[in-house]
Amino acid sequence: MKDFIIPWDDRDYGTPASTATKMVSLTIDGFDITVPAGTSIMRAAAEIGISVPKLCATDSVEAFGSCRLCLVEIEGRNGTPASCTTPVAEGLQVKTQTGKLKQLRRGVMELYISDHPLDCLTCSANGDCELQDMAGAVGLRDVRYEAPKDGLMTTHFQPRSNGHANPQYMAVDHSNPYFDYDPSKCIVCSRCVRACEEVQGTFALTIQGRGWDSRVSAGTSDDNFLTSDCVSCGACVQACPTATLVEKSVVEIGTPERSVITTCAYCGVGCSFKAEMRGDELVRMVPHKSGEANRGHSCVKGRFAWGYANHKERILNPMIRDKITDPWREVSWDEALSFTAKRMQGIIDDHGRHAVGVITSSRCTNEETYLVQKLTRAVFQNNNTDTCARVCHSPTGYGLGQTFGTSAGTQNFDSVEHTDVALIIGANPSDAHPVFASRLKKRLRGGAKAIVVDPRRTELVEDAPHIRAAHHLPLRPGTNVAVITAMAHVIVTESLYDEDFIRERCDWDEFQDYAEFVALEQNSPEAIQELCGVDPQELRQAARLYATGGNAAIYYGLGVTEHSQGSTSVIGIANLAMLTGNIGKLGAGVNPLRGQNNVQGSCDMGSFPHELPGYRHVKLDDSRNLFEDAWGVQIDNEPGLRINNMLDAAVEGTFRGLYCQGEDILQSDPDTKHVAAGLAAMDCVIVHDLFLNETANYAHVFLPGSSFLEKDGTFTNAERRINRVRKVMAPKNGYADWEVTQLLANAMGANWNYIHPSQIMDEIAMLTPSFAGVSYDMLEEKGSVQWPCNAAAPEGTPTMHMDGFVRGKGKFIRTEYVATDEKTGPRFPLLLTTGRILSQYNVGAQTRRTENVIWHDQDVLEIHAHDAENRGIRNGDLVRLASRSGETTLRAEITDRVSPGVVYTTFHHPDTQANVITTDYSDWATNCPEYKVTAVQVAPSNGPTQWQQEYAAQAEQSRRILPAAE
């Protein structure tokens, strides 16, 4: 396969790189080389361009030494050791190609081939098969061994000649929707088993049988790949050297012929992939080993769930309608943009420039997001811009900004390899950030300790193989602040804090005030036990471990931010890191796990109504002047409306027009009925997306979007890493999203003339200090970079706050617990909290249109057996879930993952619309909705609620599209 764009080394060196600092010199085939101690002879040879034949070795897993192809001769030593398991030593004289070695390798290959089908011309791995390559490399030209003609013995793939069935034969396993397993082609190299263990950490595969009967098995003998513990990450498929494990897409389309490096458009990990193509057709996505966020690993979504880009429901032509009760009418781009510009300009003329606004997308590129906020500021002439970060990580921006001076994570993902204690709060990385979770689990198996603070028993507590959290604090939803402050109480009252760090890096007076506050008895673990439901001794032990266990890193998610005290919780987390000196060094830090692929970037690009790109407040004259000079317009000096403010104003009649790019606020935002009322009250709602999403039910204009495969740009992941997104194929709708925004701006009188996203990034770099050194040329050279990247940090900044905080001195802030206004009671005695599941993503618009629905085709309600029994609910029953805001129905799943009094569901499926249940309570500082705490009641049901029926009818009517002729 020829690589079209492979800017970084993608070779397989056979074994992992050594991290040793001591260097060792040796000679291989007459060439001198110096490598780190612990490097294998195979890797050392590869580094000077000498390829030693191998089958069981690959540099993503530890050496195994089973195939016996990589034999070498070492002067002064007996035998022919395997080069993959033999480390280098000072002065070694190694030969990789001698007559003896050639003979041994041919003999080994002959044995492999004797039990392997020779259907190479029709095999799906033809041209991409390491067994085929190695047969050529060792010079195998004939196979002497074959099964006896009498049929008493047979291979694993040939039928018996005596009319009886072949007991060695195992049928191809087609159960997984994305790849096949053909046991007849298995050479038992164990690469897939080791990848599942070492890279993914699931331990779903094993070698079943002994000797001749050995074969890979997924689970027990009764399991297949679908029913086993396999999570379909693709690590086994990538590791397989033959066609034993192969993507169905390769079988159907053929071997790829070129590759383009791009970035995944799912979660905030930001995995790099090789999009492998045949012509203009995507064959498969393969994780790129040089990707610094994922290091060659992937999850089921990024690896396989890209088929939505070609789904039949994708809309490729612009559509308009006068009223939301009318059917859609397909029109040309010119007519759609003219209609849109006229409507929006009419609203501005009639109701003023503040009557319209935009919502930027955390799924679109930095460049596209930048243009959307520029549209409202430079063309609409207001600051009415917001983004999905409002409903997820806006408290991160506020809390870390107040304490550290910048609103972003402090580490890169590699840092976890140096972590001794991982404090995971309100996050379930196994489901929401699975590639990072695999790296975290590998570190935990290596000896690090985990503290999990979560109402649910997530996988990291005790369900992951060979992992058990040192402490699980199953707090009651809504009590994060009390638990975090209680941990600080233990650290302060037991003098476990790092005084030297605090005196040097923080304000000592502010620390003393904070210490006085947390030392109060009301903040002790014993005092909060009844409130939080956490055992005081367990909490004390967890706090001591965090403070004294070595490098301690905090990883947190939406279970921290999506609360009425989300910002306070983030401040409390920052306080813990400063108390213990766990900031500004490897293995430590505060790390928000961002939910979508470009949440960080959308915030960086100025998507909030009070901030210009680079987090400069719109009230600052110097900042505004900079953008005014560049854009040639005057920028409003008053902050604009947040999403919830836009909806409130729409209901009141003062906000009339919205351009919503790549977000589905009707499904993702809280209190669905209020969102629907706001959208219905507007005169012009523009939805710019791939599909007719739920928000489009209330839209007047639909502008078809482009998928991540069809555009150039950049994403910024949770570790502040700016990664390139490269166009793999032409936009099916005719335009990339940034081009559509530019066309709309120009239709409304602007004079934008960008011809490539690189020009937009150049403008961003010119106006945004933290991006000053970023350019496409720089990203082509380095692959990726972490901001800040400027004159002070030309190579980027992997670890923040190493020599000092961005704000100067770290700021300790009191974290007083204030109970949410959402209270349980006789009518609503249970607490609902929400989250994600591995196979689905966000509102499911992408993943529901892939084969991932085989694992999760509907949202279910997790409920404890005690609560279920009290209500007469059995597993799988349809139940009514009701709150003060609304009600819906879904199936019950009885589990002990949740505590009595707590229920849990996901929000991936619009027919459930879980957010009709959630309330309008929100974070005190940022208005981030309180998704994680809703008082509910659960009862048996015999069908959908009236609201669900009415919603389905309205959606069906709204999605009518007139035939093209009309």
Short mmCIF file of C-alpha atoms in Angstrom, two decimals, residues 549-806:
data_model
loop_
_atom_site.label_atom_id
_atom_site.label_comp_id
_atom_site.label_asym_id
_atom_site.label_seq_id
_atom_site.Cartn_x
_atom_site.Cartn_y
_atom_site.Cartn_z
CA GLY A 549 1.29 8.47 47.49
CA GLY A 550 3.74 10.15 45.11
CA ASN A 551 2.86 11.84 41.85
CA ALA A 552 -0.91 12.34 42.06
CA ALA A 553 -3.00 13.30 39.03
CA ILE A 554 -6.65 14.33 39.02
CA TYR A 555 -8.83 13.36 36.06
CA TYR A 556 -12.37 14.66 36.13
CA GLY A 557 -15.37 14.79 33.84
CA LEU A 558 -18.92 16.01 33.54
CA GLY A 559 -19.81 14.44 36.86
CA VAL A 560 -17.92 17.39 38.36
CA THR A 561 -18.98 20.25 36.11
CA GLU A 562 -22.66 19.53 35.40
CA HIS A 563 -23.86 20.62 38.84
CA SER A 564 -25.18 23.78 40.44
CA GLN A 565 -21.77 23.99 42.12
CA GLY A 566 -19.73 22.79 39.15
CA SER A 567 -17.39 25.79 39.24
CA THR A 568 -16.92 25.39 42.99
CA SER A 569 -16.00 21.73 42.49
CA VAL A 570 -13.37 22.64 39.90
CA ILE A 571 -11.94 25.24 42.26
CA GLY A 572 -11.85 22.59 44.99
CA ILE A 573 -9.96 20.21 42.70
CA ALA A 574 -7.42 22.93 41.91
CA ASN A 575 -7.07 23.58 45.64
CA LEU A 576 -6.23 19.89 46.23
CA ALA A 577 -3.51 19.97 43.57
CA MET A 578 -1.94 23.14 44.99
CA LEU A 579 -2.19 21.88 48.57
CA THR A 580 -0.08 18.84 47.74
CA GLY A 581 2.24 20.35 45.13
CA ASN A 582 0.79 18.08 42.47
CA ILE A 583 0.95 20.60 39.66
CA GLY A 584 3.62 21.59 37.15
CA LYS A 585 5.34 18.21 36.94
CA LEU A 586 5.02 14.87 35.17
CA GLY A 587 2.53 12.38 36.56
CA ALA A 588 0.48 15.00 38.39
CA GLY A 589 -1.80 17.89 37.46
CA VAL A 590 -5.47 18.65 36.93
CA ASN A 591 -6.92 17.14 33.79
CA PRO A 592 -10.49 17.76 32.58
CA LEU A 593 -11.58 14.97 30.24
CA ARG A 594 -13.34 16.87 27.47
CA GLY A 595 -16.44 15.24 26.06
CA GLN A 596 -16.26 16.18 22.38
CA ASN A 597 -13.42 16.28 19.91
CA ASN A 598 -13.03 20.06 19.87
CA VAL A 599 -14.60 21.35 23.09
CA GLN A 600 -11.25 22.81 24.07
CA GLY A 601 -10.82 24.39 20.67
CA SER A 602 -14.29 25.89 20.56
CA CYS A 603 -13.54 27.65 23.86
CA ASP A 604 -10.10 28.75 22.66
CA MET A 605 -11.66 30.29 19.55
CA GLY A 606 -13.85 32.76 21.43
CA SER A 607 -17.17 30.93 21.38
CA PHE A 608 -18.29 32.33 24.74
CA PRO A 609 -20.31 35.55 24.70
CA HIS A 610 -17.95 37.41 27.03
CA GLU A 611 -14.61 36.36 25.50
CA LEU A 612 -12.78 36.96 22.26
CA PRO A 613 -10.43 34.24 20.94
CA GLY A 614 -7.70 33.48 23.47
CA TYR A 615 -9.97 34.17 26.46
CA ARG A 616 -9.74 38.00 26.25
CA HIS A 617 -12.79 39.72 27.74
CA VAL A 618 -14.82 41.83 25.32
CA LYS A 619 -14.77 44.73 27.79
CA LEU A 620 -10.98 45.09 27.44
CA ASP A 621 -10.31 47.93 25.01
CA ASP A 622 -6.87 46.65 23.98
CA SER A 623 -8.24 43.24 23.05
CA ARG A 624 -11.18 44.64 21.12
CA ASN A 625 -8.95 47.10 19.29
CA LEU A 626 -6.74 44.26 18.10
CA PHE A 627 -9.66 42.45 16.47
CA GLU A 628 -11.30 45.64 15.24
CA ASP A 629 -8.12 46.60 13.37
CA ALA A 630 -7.84 43.13 11.83
CA TRP A 631 -11.50 42.79 10.91
CA GLY A 632 -12.24 46.40 10.01
CA VAL A 633 -15.37 46.58 12.16
CA GLN A 634 -16.41 47.84 15.56
CA ILE A 635 -16.96 45.13 18.18
CA ASP A 636 -19.63 45.44 20.85
CA ASN A 637 -18.09 45.92 24.28
CA GLU A 638 -20.94 44.21 26.12
CA PRO A 639 -21.06 40.42 26.62
CA GLY A 640 -23.75 38.68 24.62
CA LEU A 641 -26.31 36.02 25.45
CA ARG A 642 -25.58 32.50 26.65
CA ILE A 643 -27.59 29.62 25.16
CA ASN A 644 -30.10 29.61 27.99
CA ASN A 645 -30.41 33.41 27.76
CA MET A 646 -31.09 33.13 24.03
CA LEU A 647 -33.92 30.70 24.65
CA ASP A 648 -35.39 32.79 27.45
CA ALA A 649 -35.24 35.89 25.25
CA ALA A 650 -36.83 34.00 22.38
CA VAL A 651 -39.80 33.06 24.54
CA GLU A 652 -40.05 36.71 25.58
CA GLY A 653 -39.92 37.77 21.92
CA THR A 654 -36.63 39.70 21.91
CA PHE A 655 -34.37 37.04 20.33
CA ARG A 656 -35.55 36.02 16.86
CA GLY A 657 -32.80 34.39 14.78
CA LEU A 658 -30.22 31.64 15.41
CA TYR A 659 -27.44 30.07 13.33
CA CYS A 660 -26.66 26.69 14.94
CA GLN A 661 -23.67 24.88 13.47
CA GLY A 662 -23.13 21.23 14.34
CA GLU A 663 -25.04 21.17 17.64
CA ASP A 664 -28.38 19.56 18.48
CA ILE A 665 -29.55 21.67 21.40
CA LEU A 666 -33.05 20.18 21.43
CA GLN A 667 -31.63 16.79 22.38
CA SER A 668 -28.48 17.78 24.26
CA ASP A 669 -29.62 20.72 26.37
CA PRO A 670 -31.68 20.42 29.58
CA ASP A 671 -35.42 20.95 29.96
CA THR A 672 -36.36 19.90 26.43
CA LYS A 673 -39.78 21.53 26.60
CA HIS A 674 -38.25 24.94 27.28
CA VAL A 675 -35.72 24.51 24.45
CA ALA A 676 -38.55 23.59 22.07
CA ALA A 677 -40.57 26.61 23.15
CA GLY A 678 -37.62 28.93 22.54
CA LEU A 679 -36.87 27.51 19.10
CA ALA A 680 -40.54 27.59 18.09
CA ALA A 681 -40.73 31.29 18.99
CA MET A 682 -37.92 32.30 16.61
CA ASP A 683 -38.45 33.70 13.12
CA CYS A 684 -35.37 32.09 11.60
CA VAL A 685 -33.54 29.04 12.88
CA ILE A 686 -30.64 27.88 10.69
CA VAL A 687 -29.37 24.36 11.30
CA HIS A 688 -26.01 23.54 9.71
CA ASP A 689 -25.44 19.80 10.15
CA LEU A 690 -25.09 16.40 8.50
CA PHE A 691 -28.58 15.14 9.35
CA LEU A 692 -32.02 16.47 10.09
CA ASN A 693 -31.39 16.41 13.81
CA GLU A 694 -33.93 17.12 16.54
CA THR A 695 -33.24 20.87 16.50
CA ALA A 696 -34.05 20.88 12.77
CA ASN A 697 -37.67 20.11 13.69
CA TYR A 698 -37.90 23.83 14.47
CA ALA A 699 -35.62 25.12 11.70
CA HIS A 700 -36.45 27.29 8.69
CA VAL A 701 -33.15 26.69 6.91
CA PHE A 702 -31.08 23.53 6.69
CA LEU A 703 -27.53 23.92 5.39
CA PRO A 704 -25.89 20.51 4.79
CA GLY A 705 -22.62 20.07 6.60
CA SER A 706 -19.42 18.21 5.81
CA SER A 707 -17.98 15.37 7.86
CA PHE A 708 -14.46 15.40 9.31
CA LEU A 709 -13.38 13.26 6.36
CA GLU A 710 -14.25 16.04 3.93
CA LYS A 711 -12.37 19.03 5.28
CA ASP A 712 -9.02 20.50 6.26
CA GLY A 713 -8.51 22.14 9.62
CA THR A 714 -7.44 21.48 13.20
CA PHE A 715 -8.94 20.08 16.40
CA THR A 716 -7.66 20.85 19.91
CA ASN A 717 -8.03 17.94 22.30
CA ALA A 718 -8.32 17.69 26.08
CA GLU A 719 -4.54 18.02 26.54
CA ARG A 720 -4.46 21.27 24.51
CA ARG A 721 -2.98 19.37 21.57
CA ILE A 722 -3.61 21.00 18.19
CA ASN A 723 -3.92 18.22 15.62
CA ARG A 724 -4.39 18.48 11.88
CA VAL A 725 -7.59 17.34 10.25
CA ARG A 726 -6.92 16.50 6.59
CA LYS A 727 -9.35 16.18 3.76
CA VAL A 728 -9.71 12.53 2.82
CA MET A 729 -12.39 12.99 0.17
CA ALA A 730 -14.29 15.82 -1.48
CA PRO A 731 -17.26 17.26 0.48
CA LYS A 732 -20.36 15.37 -0.57
CA ASN A 733 -22.45 18.49 -0.09
CA GLY A 734 -20.15 20.63 -2.22
CA TYR A 735 -18.59 22.75 0.53
CA ALA A 736 -16.62 22.38 3.75
CA ASP A 737 -18.34 23.97 6.74
CA TRP A 738 -15.99 26.96 6.86
CA GLU A 739 -16.87 27.73 3.25
CA VAL A 740 -20.59 27.69 4.05
CA THR A 741 -20.09 30.17 6.91
CA GLN A 742 -18.05 32.41 4.61
CA LEU A 743 -20.74 32.28 1.93
CA LEU A 744 -23.39 33.29 4.48
CA ALA A 745 -21.24 36.14 5.80
CA ASN A 746 -20.67 37.44 2.29
CA ALA A 747 -24.37 37.12 1.47
CA MET A 748 -24.95 39.51 4.39
CA GLY A 749 -22.46 42.06 3.13
CA ALA A 750 -19.11 40.85 4.40
CA ASN A 751 -16.09 40.60 2.15
CA TRP A 752 -14.31 37.50 3.42
CA ASN A 753 -11.98 35.87 0.93
CA TYR A 754 -10.33 32.90 2.64
CA ILE A 755 -9.36 30.24 0.13
CA HIS A 756 -7.95 27.64 2.55
CA PRO A 757 -8.26 26.97 6.30
CA SER A 758 -4.54 27.58 6.71
CA GLN A 759 -5.24 31.28 6.13
CA ILE A 760 -7.80 31.23 8.93
CA MET A 761 -5.24 29.63 11.26
CA ASP A 762 -2.73 32.32 10.28
CA GLU A 763 -5.28 34.94 11.37
CA ILE A 764 -5.91 33.07 14.62
CA ALA A 765 -2.16 32.93 15.30
CA MET A 766 -1.81 36.65 14.57
CA LEU A 767 -4.57 37.58 17.03
CA THR A 768 -4.24 34.92 19.75
CA PRO A 769 -1.05 34.88 21.89
CA SER A 770 -1.30 31.21 22.89
CA PHE A 771 -1.49 30.23 19.18
CA ALA A 772 1.15 32.71 17.96
CA GLY A 773 3.58 30.03 16.82
CA VAL A 774 1.03 27.73 15.22
CA SER A 775 0.80 27.28 11.46
CA TYR A 776 -0.02 24.44 9.10
CA ASP A 777 3.64 24.26 8.06
CA MET A 778 4.62 23.85 11.69
CA LEU A 779 2.01 21.13 12.24
CA GLU A 780 3.17 19.30 9.10
CA GLU A 781 6.68 19.27 10.52
CA LYS A 782 5.89 18.35 14.13
CA GLY A 783 2.66 16.42 13.75
CA SER A 784 0.96 18.26 16.61
CA VAL A 785 1.67 20.85 19.26
CA GLN A 786 0.21 21.81 22.63
CA TRP A 787 -0.60 25.45 23.27
CA PRO A 788 0.70 27.82 24.46
CA CYS A 789 2.93 27.81 21.40
CA ASN A 790 4.64 31.16 20.94
CA ALA A 791 8.01 32.86 21.21
CA ALA A 792 8.27 31.86 24.86
CA ALA A 793 7.42 28.22 24.03
CA PRO A 794 8.20 27.60 20.34
CA GLU A 795 7.90 23.82 20.74
CA GLY A 796 4.61 24.05 22.60
CA THR A 797 3.87 23.31 26.27
CA PRO A 798 3.28 19.66 27.25
CA THR A 799 3.08 20.49 30.97
CA MET A 800 1.59 23.73 32.23
CA HIS A 801 2.64 25.78 35.28
CA MET A 802 6.06 24.18 35.67
CA ASP A 803 7.84 27.32 36.83
CA GLY A 804 4.87 29.40 37.88
CA PHE A 805 1.16 29.77 37.33
CA VAL A 806 -0.15 31.73 34.38
#
